[in-house]
Amino acid sequence: MKQKFDIIESSCVPLPLENVDTDQIIPARFLKATTRDEKYFGENLFRDWRYRPDGSLNKDFVLNDPSYGGCILVAGKNFGSGSSREHAAWAIAGYGFRAVISSAFADIHKNNELNNFVLPVTVSEAFLKELFDSIGADHGERVRIDLPGQKVSNLKTGKSESFEINPYKKYCLMEGLDDIDYLLSHRKDIEDYERAHE
Amino acid sequence: MNTLFDKIWDSHVVSMLDGGTTQLYIDRLYCHEVTTPQAFEGLRRRGIRCLRPEKIFCMPDHNTPTHDQDKPIADPVGRHQVETLEKNAKEFGLSYFGMMDPRNGIIHVVGPEKGLSLPGMTIVCGDSHTSTHGAVGAVAFGIGTSEAEMVMASQCILQQKPKSMRIRVEGRLGKGVTPKDVALYIMKRISTSGATGYFVEYAGSVVRDMSMEGRLTLCNLSIEMGARGGFIAPDEKTFEYLKGRDYAPKDGDWEKAVARWKTLKSGDDAVFDKEISFDASDIEPMITYGTNPGMGIGITGSIPAEAAPKSLDYMGFHAGEKLLGKKVDYVFLGACTNGRIEDFRAFASIAAGRHKAEGLTAWLVPGSWEVLRQIKAEGLDKVLGEAGFEIRQPGCSACLAMNDDKIPAGKYSVSTSNRNFEGRQGPGARTMLASPLTAAAAAVSGCVTDPRTLI
């Protein structure tokens, strides 16, 4: 969904696991849809962790714990590894997350989040650990993500960190524009390139 | 600087945006049925066509059943997805290799096999294992659906240039050690995020000595190290492999192409952002015990004490124990990782004169109809048939549980595919990744077995 991103302040959902792969974010059996129905993918986000094999709710999984909420997911390092499926980003967006904080993202998934107006925020291991501690101590702990200022703040400890984002993607997120809008406006460059490389 | 990656990437730059984003020209887009319907839908919504339809090739592989492909797919949702790809290819004027078409197979097996993937190209597909095509000396990487739509619309993609890494493997591989083991070993050493942010060039005597099939396996697994992609500089083996293939240049064009391809190598003065080197003599046949491909051990080794408890709980294993002798319920030979002719030859070399273990289910799935044709031409189907193994029809099969080939919950499989994630081969399935030789050793003995004892 094209949604302009500016500054958000929200409580968080913690997922203190490393190497969360996109097969866990959305299992392959949900990839048979031929439409971009974010609601459907959101309902099946972390499906096999959220539900037990008999279909009952897994009360031990964080998304089923009502004391946590908000539009920021906080996850361990190497988030989104494995399959390139963009359905994982659709599921995250469809569930209602607008940003994911981790100490490292897998490359393809990171691009997929950006292309769906979900902001991946890469922080240091130390900041991430302290954030997990803060959320553990107070489930309502709030975090502020300032995209224009490229700053993420743990409002409990008052600590902030700046984060990197490619300037072009930052512009797209803030303006709600996608890459195809850009590329279609540069057709002449493409044709010039093709002529020069025939 | 002056790496082969730089040469290929830089020669495809159409323009640079502020902040280092590259508008990169793409020579080849592959489309399968799972990750493209929403991209075609996007084109329709915008009222645009594919800019260069002749550069785009489509084929179904993920949902394809590995039996009775002449009949409609039984699962109506899977069938609809495959039919949607066919309809989209027709509407947008793209080449389509449908089920039962002798050109069909797993997209990453078919591309190199048909000469559609060539040295020096930029190649993308909405599939992380697009890194496979790097084996011919191309810059190939997986992308998302929005990015596939970008390429359909403009034949370009916007990307930040990754950093470059060279991984050398020097020496000679020991008996029973295959390219799959080399890749699993590298992952064990650098982890599944060890190459995140990098494009990898594989080099060293072990890589030079590898067959094209072996190189395709190694490059296929680049993504499992976190790399954006991985490739190998083209050499005589590459040219020999590509010569005469359907879409490879012909006659005078071939000579010109080879002359150009011979220049595709990193300079002696090339500077990589990172270099790593491994010694072939340290590499044993490998097998995984956990739930990511980096959780591997030498086949005679023990599960490390520090292994993640959540993974061991899922797998039903304990830290400190050996995998040798563990009962195996299923064996899967195939996937874009190990579904090529050489993989079937390797499997057959152990199966010949022996018999499939009682009670074990084995799925032997060629990566394409062309691979199946070669299997039959070499008589491997007879050798395997006498040993109690049946060869199925081509497709992704049990790699990712999107078709009928699923491992039941709680069952153990030794699989030549690329991922052992929780539920990857079916909800609750327990996957151990290994080479075709190790898979064959398990298939004839019914338990995890060191293939070197059977060679």
XYZ file of C-alpha atoms in Angstrom:
653
model
C 0.000 0.000 0.000
C 1.387 3.413 -0.902
C 1.436 5.148 2.464
C 3.617 8.184 3.141
C 6.089 7.641 5.940
C 7.207 10.474 8.192
C 7.591 10.028 11.953
C 5.951 7.191 13.838
C 5.748 6.564 17.552
C 4.381 3.229 18.699
C 4.617 0.332 21.092
C 6.395 -2.755 19.702
C 6.031 -6.482 19.161
C 9.287 -8.261 20.126
C 10.521 -11.344 18.282
C 13.932 -12.021 19.832
C 14.904 -14.776 17.390
C 17.767 -14.709 14.887
C 17.615 -15.840 11.242
C 13.819 -15.559 10.946
C 13.347 -16.780 7.359
C 10.582 -15.805 4.971
C 9.202 -19.375 5.062
C 8.268 -18.636 8.699
C 6.956 -15.147 7.907
C 4.609 -16.680 5.325
C 4.704 -20.437 4.595
C 4.779 -21.527 0.938
C 1.235 -22.915 0.927
C -0.062 -19.335 1.165
C 1.816 -18.254 -1.958
C -0.755 -19.661 -4.366
C -2.834 -16.492 -4.379
C -2.731 -14.573 -7.656
C -3.804 -11.241 -6.176
C -1.991 -8.835 -3.897
C -4.451 -9.239 -1.035
C -2.520 -7.868 1.939
C -5.354 -8.716 4.314
C -5.109 -12.407 3.375
C -1.318 -12.460 3.743
C -1.528 -10.455 7.004
C -3.949 -12.987 8.468
C -1.380 -15.690 7.751
C 1.707 -13.837 8.994
C 3.848 -16.302 11.026
C 1.040 -18.788 10.486
C 2.832 -21.897 11.798
C 4.090 -20.093 14.890
C 0.746 -18.397 15.587
C -1.332 -21.558 15.327
C -0.743 -25.118 16.512
C -0.931 -27.990 13.994
C -4.566 -28.639 15.095
C -5.487 -25.052 14.141
C -5.796 -23.753 17.713
C -4.133 -20.534 18.756
C -0.574 -20.873 20.113
C -0.904 -18.675 23.200
C 2.871 -18.769 23.705
C 3.569 -16.854 20.498
C 4.042 -13.117 20.850
C 1.418 -12.079 18.271
C -1.163 -13.841 20.447
C -0.129 -12.025 23.622
C -2.528 -9.081 24.048
C -0.055 -7.226 26.265
C 2.006 -6.476 23.129
C 0.853 -4.373 20.212
C 1.719 -1.519 17.911
C 2.981 -1.065 14.391
C 6.693 -1.811 14.978
C 8.117 -5.346 14.861
C 11.466 -5.820 16.611
C 13.389 -8.921 15.516
C 16.767 -10.620 15.936
C 19.537 -10.381 13.367
C 19.351 -11.665 9.769
C 15.613 -11.032 9.564
C 13.933 -12.148 6.326
C 16.560 -14.617 5.139
C 15.852 -17.273 2.533
C 13.193 -17.067 -0.136
C 12.695 -13.845 -2.119
C 8.898 -14.054 -1.739
C 7.493 -10.533 -1.535
C 4.447 -12.146 0.075
C 6.467 -11.891 3.319
C 6.528 -8.098 3.047
C 2.837 -8.090 2.069
C 2.066 -10.161 5.177
C 4.001 -7.793 7.437
C 2.287 -4.755 5.905
C -1.088 -6.519 5.862
C -0.861 -7.310 9.554
C -0.391 -3.603 10.198
C 3.335 -3.252 10.793
C 4.875 -0.090 9.347
C 8.468 -0.666 10.438
C 10.752 -3.542 11.414
C 13.759 -2.986 13.669
C 16.641 -5.487 13.591
C 20.418 -5.517 13.750
C 20.600 -7.008 10.213
C 18.228 -7.721 7.337
C 18.566 -10.135 4.442
C 19.075 -8.125 1.232
C 16.114 -9.202 -0.892
C 13.611 -8.974 1.940
C 14.865 -5.520 2.863
C 14.167 -4.293 -0.679
C 10.758 -5.947 -0.591
C 9.861 -4.117 2.632
C 10.954 -0.792 1.146
C 8.930 -1.441 -2.010
C 5.879 -1.941 0.198
C 6.371 1.165 2.307
C 7.481 -0.805 5.363
C 10.637 0.750 6.822
C 13.498 -1.625 7.765
C 15.517 0.060 10.514
C 18.983 -1.403 11.102
C 20.349 -0.726 14.581
C 23.445 -1.851 16.496
C 23.416 -5.131 18.445
C 23.702 -3.124 21.674
C 20.722 -0.889 20.847
C 18.665 -3.943 19.865
C 19.486 -5.806 23.071
C 18.594 -2.826 25.200
C 15.355 -2.394 23.258
C 14.394 -6.043 23.876
C 15.176 -5.470 27.587
C 13.042 -2.313 27.678
C 10.110 -4.064 25.986
C 10.495 -7.043 28.327
C 10.325 -4.761 31.366
C 7.407 -2.728 30.017
C 5.292 -4.285 27.280
C 3.927 -0.866 26.425
C 7.425 0.559 25.798
C 7.277 3.052 22.949
C 9.741 3.688 20.171
C 9.934 6.704 17.911
C 11.155 6.352 14.336
C 11.952 9.615 12.616
C 12.506 8.942 8.918
C 13.289 12.545 7.874
C 15.907 12.753 10.661
C 16.972 9.080 10.231
C 16.787 8.564 13.979
C 15.329 5.781 16.092
C 14.716 6.359 19.821
C 14.018 4.052 22.739
C 11.674 6.319 24.690
C 12.192 4.412 27.955
C 15.950 4.850 28.127
C 15.984 8.022 26.046
C 18.736 6.525 23.885
C 18.758 7.233 20.173
C 20.640 5.918 17.193
C 20.808 7.171 13.660
C 20.065 4.668 10.880
C 21.051 4.410 7.249
C 18.670 4.554 4.336
C 19.348 5.037 0.679
C 18.376 8.687 -0.114
C 16.275 7.694 -3.113
C 14.268 5.126 -1.106
C 13.841 7.654 1.682
C 12.383 10.092 -0.830
C 10.038 7.377 -2.206
C 8.823 6.459 1.276
C 8.247 10.063 2.309
C 6.443 10.912 -0.920
C 4.586 7.626 -1.375
C 6.169 7.015 -4.807
C 7.298 3.718 -6.285
C 10.165 2.808 -8.598
C 8.022 2.198 -11.642
C 6.818 5.797 -11.608
C 10.490 6.770 -11.797
C 11.550 4.237 -14.425
C 8.662 5.001 -16.758
C 9.713 8.622 -16.796
C 13.217 7.617 -17.982
C 12.388 5.677 -21.115
C 14.725 7.746 -23.262
C 17.741 6.787 -21.103
C 16.837 3.132 -21.551
C 16.579 3.438 -25.327
C 19.880 5.358 -25.459
C 21.533 2.578 -23.456
C 20.168 -0.084 -25.791
C 21.380 1.751 -28.898
C 24.861 2.122 -27.404
C 25.040 -1.606 -26.517
C 23.629 -3.182 -29.666
C 37.867 -2.355 -8.119
C 38.434 -4.004 -11.463
C 36.646 -7.154 -10.374
C 34.590 -9.127 -12.864
C 31.543 -8.103 -10.862
C 32.440 -4.425 -11.420
C 32.938 -5.024 -15.146
C 29.553 -6.660 -15.673
C 27.637 -4.370 -13.328
C 29.238 -1.149 -14.608
C 28.589 -2.065 -18.243
C 24.869 -2.330 -17.443
C 24.452 1.025 -15.727
C 21.846 3.124 -17.521
C 21.942 5.989 -15.051
C 22.877 6.813 -11.478
C 20.480 8.381 -9.023
C 21.501 10.550 -6.109
C 22.849 8.557 -3.213
C 24.271 5.651 -5.175
C 21.172 3.934 -6.516
C 21.848 2.380 -9.925
C 19.383 2.074 -12.766
C 20.652 -1.275 -14.032
C 19.805 -2.746 -17.438
C 18.603 -6.358 -17.301
C 19.355 -8.777 -20.152
C 17.104 -11.615 -19.031
C 14.009 -11.873 -16.837
C 12.686 -15.323 -15.909
C 9.129 -15.671 -14.608
C 7.584 -18.590 -12.736
C 3.983 -18.873 -11.640
C 4.333 -18.041 -7.927
C 5.941 -14.608 -7.822
C 4.642 -12.948 -11.004
C 0.803 -12.799 -11.075
C 0.738 -9.607 -9.003
C 3.417 -8.045 -11.251
C 1.375 -8.675 -14.413
C -1.681 -7.361 -12.572
C 0.312 -4.206 -11.802
C 1.085 -3.704 -15.514
C -2.604 -4.066 -16.354
C -3.564 -1.589 -13.640
C -1.092 0.924 -15.056
C -2.221 0.153 -18.605
C 1.316 -0.682 -19.837
C 3.007 -3.548 -21.716
C 6.379 -5.248 -21.255
C 9.052 -2.995 -22.772
C 11.185 -5.875 -24.188
C 9.027 -9.014 -24.285
C 11.695 -10.932 -26.237
C 13.994 -10.844 -23.189
C 11.446 -12.485 -20.861
C 10.913 -16.263 -20.506
C 8.144 -17.879 -18.465
C 7.668 -21.398 -17.149
C 5.748 -23.012 -14.286
C 7.775 -25.183 -11.905
C 6.780 -24.751 -8.237
C 3.200 -26.094 -8.424
C 3.955 -28.710 -11.070
C 3.117 -32.244 -9.915
C 5.902 -34.758 -10.543
C 3.530 -37.352 -12.001
C 0.728 -37.376 -14.595
C 1.642 -33.965 -15.989
C -0.442 -34.756 -19.050
C -3.531 -34.392 -16.837
C -4.753 -31.146 -15.261
C -3.265 -30.299 -11.841
C -5.597 -31.762 -9.211
C -5.223 -28.858 -6.762
C -7.522 -26.142 -8.192
C -5.579 -23.262 -6.584
C -2.231 -24.481 -7.944
C -3.818 -25.120 -11.325
C -5.206 -21.582 -11.393
C -1.765 -20.145 -10.640
C -0.163 -22.110 -13.501
C -2.959 -21.167 -15.900
C -2.585 -17.534 -14.854
C 1.082 -17.590 -15.922
C 0.160 -19.086 -19.291
C -2.551 -16.484 -19.790
C -0.232 -13.637 -18.782
C 2.573 -14.845 -21.069
C 0.130 -14.924 -23.971
C -1.391 -11.521 -23.195
C 2.015 -9.843 -22.890
C 3.645 -11.715 -25.798
C 6.277 -13.633 -23.782
C 7.902 -17.026 -24.447
C 6.212 -19.720 -22.408
C 7.454 -23.271 -21.728
C 4.371 -24.959 -20.264
C 3.923 -28.295 -18.529
C 4.725 -31.240 -20.855
C 6.615 -28.910 -23.202
C 10.015 -30.635 -23.683
C 11.629 -27.287 -22.820
C 9.939 -27.146 -19.382
C 11.610 -27.753 -16.039
C 12.838 -25.851 -13.019
C 13.583 -22.345 -14.259
C 17.150 -22.406 -12.863
C 17.889 -25.710 -14.555
C 16.344 -24.706 -17.886
C 17.993 -21.265 -18.240
C 21.608 -22.476 -18.480
C 20.615 -25.719 -20.222
C 18.937 -23.858 -23.084
C 21.708 -21.268 -23.391
C 19.319 -18.524 -22.271
C 21.757 -17.591 -19.504
C 25.071 -16.475 -20.995
C 28.354 -14.997 -19.735
C 28.339 -11.280 -19.002
C 24.565 -11.011 -18.749
C 22.485 -9.472 -15.995
C 19.764 -11.962 -15.071
C 16.902 -11.647 -12.582
C 13.888 -13.673 -11.483
C 11.435 -13.455 -8.613
C 13.228 -16.293 -6.922
C 16.196 -16.244 -4.568
C 17.928 -19.150 -6.312
C 18.444 -17.047 -9.431
C 22.037 -16.937 -8.165
C 22.375 -20.349 -9.892
C 22.851 -18.691 -13.302
C 26.055 -17.072 -12.000
C 27.785 -20.340 -12.865
C 27.943 -19.301 -16.531
C 29.686 -16.039 -15.593
C 26.601 -13.841 -15.303
C 25.479 -11.400 -12.624
C 22.248 -13.103 -11.555
C 20.150 -12.355 -8.510
C 16.736 -12.922 -6.980
C 14.233 -10.097 -6.736
C 10.744 -9.437 -5.364
C 7.503 -9.141 -7.287
C 7.517 -5.317 -7.349
C 11.004 -5.485 -8.825
C 9.877 -8.049 -11.420
C 7.165 -5.587 -12.415
C 9.848 -2.893 -12.731
C 11.819 -5.061 -15.137
C 8.738 -5.990 -17.155
C 7.866 -2.301 -17.486
C 11.312 -0.889 -18.200
C 13.860 -3.733 -18.645
C 15.663 -2.009 -15.770
C 15.846 -2.318 -12.018
C 16.856 0.173 -9.354
C 19.435 -1.313 -6.994
C 22.260 -0.296 -4.759
C 25.489 -1.838 -5.944
C 26.466 -4.656 -3.562
C 29.987 -4.992 -2.205
C 32.259 -7.627 -3.715
C 33.691 -10.710 -2.055
C 35.968 -13.411 -3.400
C 35.771 -16.888 -1.911
C 38.636 -19.149 -2.896
C 38.653 -22.879 -2.341
C 42.111 -24.293 -2.974
C 43.442 -27.833 -3.161
C 41.628 -31.001 -4.207
C 38.366 -32.363 -2.883
C 38.596 -35.736 -1.149
C 36.714 -38.898 -2.088
C 32.940 -38.463 -1.809
C 33.160 -34.681 -1.342
C 31.022 -32.763 -3.841
C 30.251 -29.115 -4.702
C 27.184 -29.364 -2.438
C 29.483 -30.224 0.465
C 31.729 -27.276 -0.399
C 28.735 -24.909 -0.209
C 27.405 -26.410 3.044
C 30.906 -26.162 4.491
C 31.251 -22.469 3.541
C 27.846 -21.744 5.136
C 28.847 -23.574 8.287
C 31.983 -21.435 8.472
C 30.540 -17.993 7.617
C 26.853 -18.542 8.641
C 23.733 -17.857 6.593
C 24.326 -14.113 6.863
C 28.094 -14.183 6.302
C 27.825 -12.788 2.774
C 24.847 -10.454 3.256
C 25.357 -7.280 1.238
C 27.955 -8.916 -1.039
C 28.158 -10.398 -4.506
C 30.491 -13.389 -4.395
C 33.019 -14.495 -6.999
C 34.081 -18.111 -6.433
C 37.650 -18.913 -7.384
C 40.524 -21.257 -6.645
C 41.572 -24.632 -7.985
C 38.547 -26.498 -6.592
C 36.154 -24.163 -8.412
C 38.164 -24.298 -11.654
C 38.142 -28.112 -11.461
C 34.369 -28.252 -10.958
C 32.116 -29.320 -13.814
C 29.434 -26.876 -14.965
C 26.832 -28.887 -13.044
C 28.949 -28.551 -9.899
C 29.378 -24.817 -10.438
C 25.620 -24.426 -10.862
C 25.139 -26.170 -7.490
C 27.692 -23.944 -5.765
C 26.305 -20.690 -7.211
C 22.746 -21.840 -6.439
C 23.584 -21.885 -2.736
C 25.083 -18.364 -2.660
C 21.804 -17.005 -1.311
C 22.012 -19.428 1.617
C 25.194 -17.596 2.679
C 23.178 -14.377 2.536
C 24.904 -13.227 -0.671
C 23.064 -11.145 -3.237
C 24.442 -13.585 -5.794
C 27.477 -15.652 -6.679
C 29.274 -16.319 -9.941
C 32.306 -17.918 -11.544
C 34.387 -16.341 -14.304
C 33.683 -18.135 -17.598
C 36.385 -20.437 -18.984
C 36.752 -23.187 -21.601
C 34.431 -25.431 -19.592
C 31.732 -22.754 -19.706
C 32.112 -22.294 -23.465
C 32.113 -26.046 -24.065
C 28.932 -26.389 -21.995
C 27.107 -23.586 -23.808
C 28.164 -24.380 -27.368
C 25.281 -25.560 -29.531
C 22.596 -24.930 -26.919
C 19.272 -23.683 -28.328
C 19.629 -19.986 -27.516
C 23.447 -19.720 -27.503
C 24.953 -17.674 -30.346
C 25.543 -19.669 -33.538
C 28.239 -19.841 -36.267
C 30.195 -16.591 -36.681
C 28.328 -15.041 -33.763
C 29.598 -17.840 -31.524
C 33.263 -17.044 -32.239
C 32.665 -13.354 -31.619
C 30.834 -14.100 -28.382
C 33.595 -16.389 -27.088
C 36.212 -13.750 -27.873
C 34.200 -11.261 -25.830
C 33.537 -13.727 -22.997
C 37.247 -14.491 -22.677
C 37.747 -10.934 -21.408
C 35.335 -11.568 -18.535
C 37.645 -12.050 -15.580
C 38.790 -10.094 -12.583
C 42.006 -8.167 -13.166
C 45.204 -9.300 -11.467
C 45.025 -6.014 -9.585
C 41.357 -6.470 -8.647
C 40.472 -5.284 -5.156
C 37.584 -6.999 -3.386
C 35.802 -5.589 -0.355
C 36.380 -8.937 1.321
C 38.373 -12.093 0.552
C 38.079 -15.493 2.224
C 39.946 -18.690 1.499
C 39.235 -22.318 2.365
C 41.332 -25.468 2.114
C 39.673 -28.363 0.300
C 41.308 -30.917 2.578
C 39.245 -29.577 5.520
C 35.968 -30.439 3.783
C 34.135 -33.706 4.510
C 30.777 -34.835 3.139
C 28.365 -32.522 5.001
C 24.892 -32.901 6.489
C 22.670 -30.433 8.361
C 21.153 -31.070 11.795
C 19.194 -27.820 12.288
C 16.728 -25.427 10.709
C 18.948 -23.255 8.567
C 21.481 -24.404 5.982
C 24.388 -23.029 8.009
C 23.665 -25.581 10.744
C 25.780 -28.330 9.202
C 28.451 -30.780 10.329
C 30.823 -33.217 8.688
C 28.939 -36.500 8.311
C 31.033 -38.197 11.008
C 30.748 -35.222 13.389
C 28.529 -34.453 16.360
C 25.898 -31.743 16.847
C 27.681 -28.802 18.495
C 26.938 -28.039 22.138
C 25.959 -24.454 21.315
C 23.315 -25.447 18.695
C 20.083 -23.428 18.984
C 17.683 -25.363 21.282
C 14.612 -24.249 19.290
C 16.084 -25.877 16.152
C 17.069 -29.092 17.926
C 13.621 -29.312 19.517
C 12.031 -29.028 16.064
C 14.388 -31.654 14.628
C 14.100 -34.012 17.616
C 17.899 -34.043 18.061
C 20.178 -33.382 21.024
C 23.411 -31.436 21.274
C 26.461 -33.685 21.258
C 24.915 -36.619 19.413
C 25.986 -37.940 16.010
C 23.696 -38.100 12.986
C 25.325 -41.262 11.617
C 22.868 -44.117 12.013
C 19.777 -41.889 12.465
C 16.736 -43.392 10.782
C 15.669 -41.738 7.521
C 12.074 -41.946 6.212
C 12.353 -40.008 2.958
C 15.079 -39.215 0.447
C 14.698 -36.423 -2.106
C 17.063 -36.090 -5.062
C 16.332 -33.024 -7.161
C 15.611 -29.243 -6.967
C 17.473 -26.399 -8.667
C 20.366 -27.317 -6.372
C 20.927 -30.965 -7.354
C 18.498 -31.918 -10.120
C 20.995 -32.145 -12.999
C 22.430 -35.094 -14.898
C 25.610 -35.279 -12.843
C 23.547 -35.509 -9.646
C 21.682 -38.511 -11.052
C 24.955 -40.101 -12.113
C 26.291 -39.636 -8.572
C 23.168 -41.078 -6.968
C 23.196 -44.025 -9.378
C 26.879 -44.718 -8.671
C 25.942 -45.694 -5.112
C 22.517 -47.189 -5.857
C 23.859 -49.501 -8.592
C 23.907 -53.100 -7.425
C 22.213 -52.198 -4.142
C 18.541 -51.753 -3.251
C 16.366 -49.057 -1.770
C 15.969 -49.601 1.971
C 12.708 -51.176 3.049
C 10.037 -48.738 4.204
C 11.908 -45.728 2.846
C 10.242 -43.419 0.314
C 12.522 -41.943 -2.342
C 11.623 -39.158 -4.746
C 14.077 -38.823 -7.628
C 13.025 -35.770 -9.590
C 14.937 -34.504 -12.647
C 15.268 -30.731 -12.921
C 13.914 -30.673 -16.470
C 12.632 -32.856 -19.298
C 16.071 -32.480 -20.871
C 17.682 -33.977 -17.750
C 15.163 -36.847 -17.892
C 16.050 -37.393 -21.565
C 19.756 -37.605 -20.646
C 19.004 -40.005 -17.768
C 17.252 -42.331 -20.195
C 19.906 -41.917 -22.884
C 22.578 -43.004 -20.385
C 20.470 -45.909 -19.093
C 20.485 -44.523 -15.544
C 16.730 -45.128 -15.317
C 17.398 -48.866 -15.715
C 20.185 -48.916 -13.118
C 18.023 -47.009 -10.668
C 14.916 -49.045 -11.520
C 16.740 -52.295 -10.724
C 17.692 -50.793 -7.373
C 14.027 -50.065 -6.629
C 13.997 -46.368 -7.488
C 11.431 -44.722 -9.732
C 12.153 -41.497 -11.597
C 9.432 -38.859 -11.533
C 8.548 -35.995 -13.861
C 10.392 -32.651 -13.567
C 9.555 -29.807 -11.185
C 10.516 -28.226 -7.864
C 8.908 -31.188 -6.070
C 9.685 -31.660 -2.374
C 11.934 -28.607 -2.105
C 9.161 -26.356 -0.875
C 5.849 -28.137 -0.344
C 3.834 -26.290 -2.976
C 2.838 -29.443 -4.875
C 1.886 -33.006 -3.867
C 5.415 -33.968 -2.764
C 5.368 -33.120 0.940
C 7.221 -34.798 3.794
C 4.728 -35.684 6.570
C 5.011 -34.050 10.002
C 7.694 -35.550 12.208
C 9.303 -37.595 9.415
C 12.993 -37.319 8.580
C 14.215 -36.632 5.083
C 17.688 -36.479 3.618
C 17.281 -33.961 0.859
C 19.516 -32.563 -1.860
C 17.518 -29.316 -1.923
C 18.627 -25.999 -0.473
C 16.622 -25.249 2.677
C 15.929 -27.052 5.923
C 13.770 -24.283 7.402
C 10.914 -25.300 9.714
C 8.059 -26.592 7.561
C 9.948 -26.092 4.307
C 9.202 -29.610 3.010
C 5.763 -29.672 4.647
C 4.435 -28.624 8.075
C 6.446 -30.444 10.746
C 8.834 -32.076 8.224
C 12.412 -32.613 9.452
C 14.974 -31.974 6.722
C 18.645 -32.876 6.626
C 20.423 -31.282 3.651
C 23.164 -33.257 1.941
C 24.760 -34.121 -1.413
C 23.354 -36.625 -3.940
C 25.989 -39.161 -2.779
C 24.959 -38.819 0.859
C 21.286 -38.957 -0.153
C 21.945 -42.189 -2.064
C 23.830 -43.666 0.903
C 20.806 -42.918 3.117
C 18.399 -44.282 0.513
C 20.052 -47.708 0.306
C 20.746 -48.061 4.034
C 17.655 -46.398 5.560
C 19.766 -44.290 7.881
C 22.322 -41.467 7.775
C 25.422 -43.076 6.283
C 28.867 -41.859 5.276
C 28.848 -42.196 1.465
C 32.602 -42.862 1.475
C 31.900 -46.288 2.980
C 29.865 -47.209 -0.116
C 32.050 -45.812 -2.885
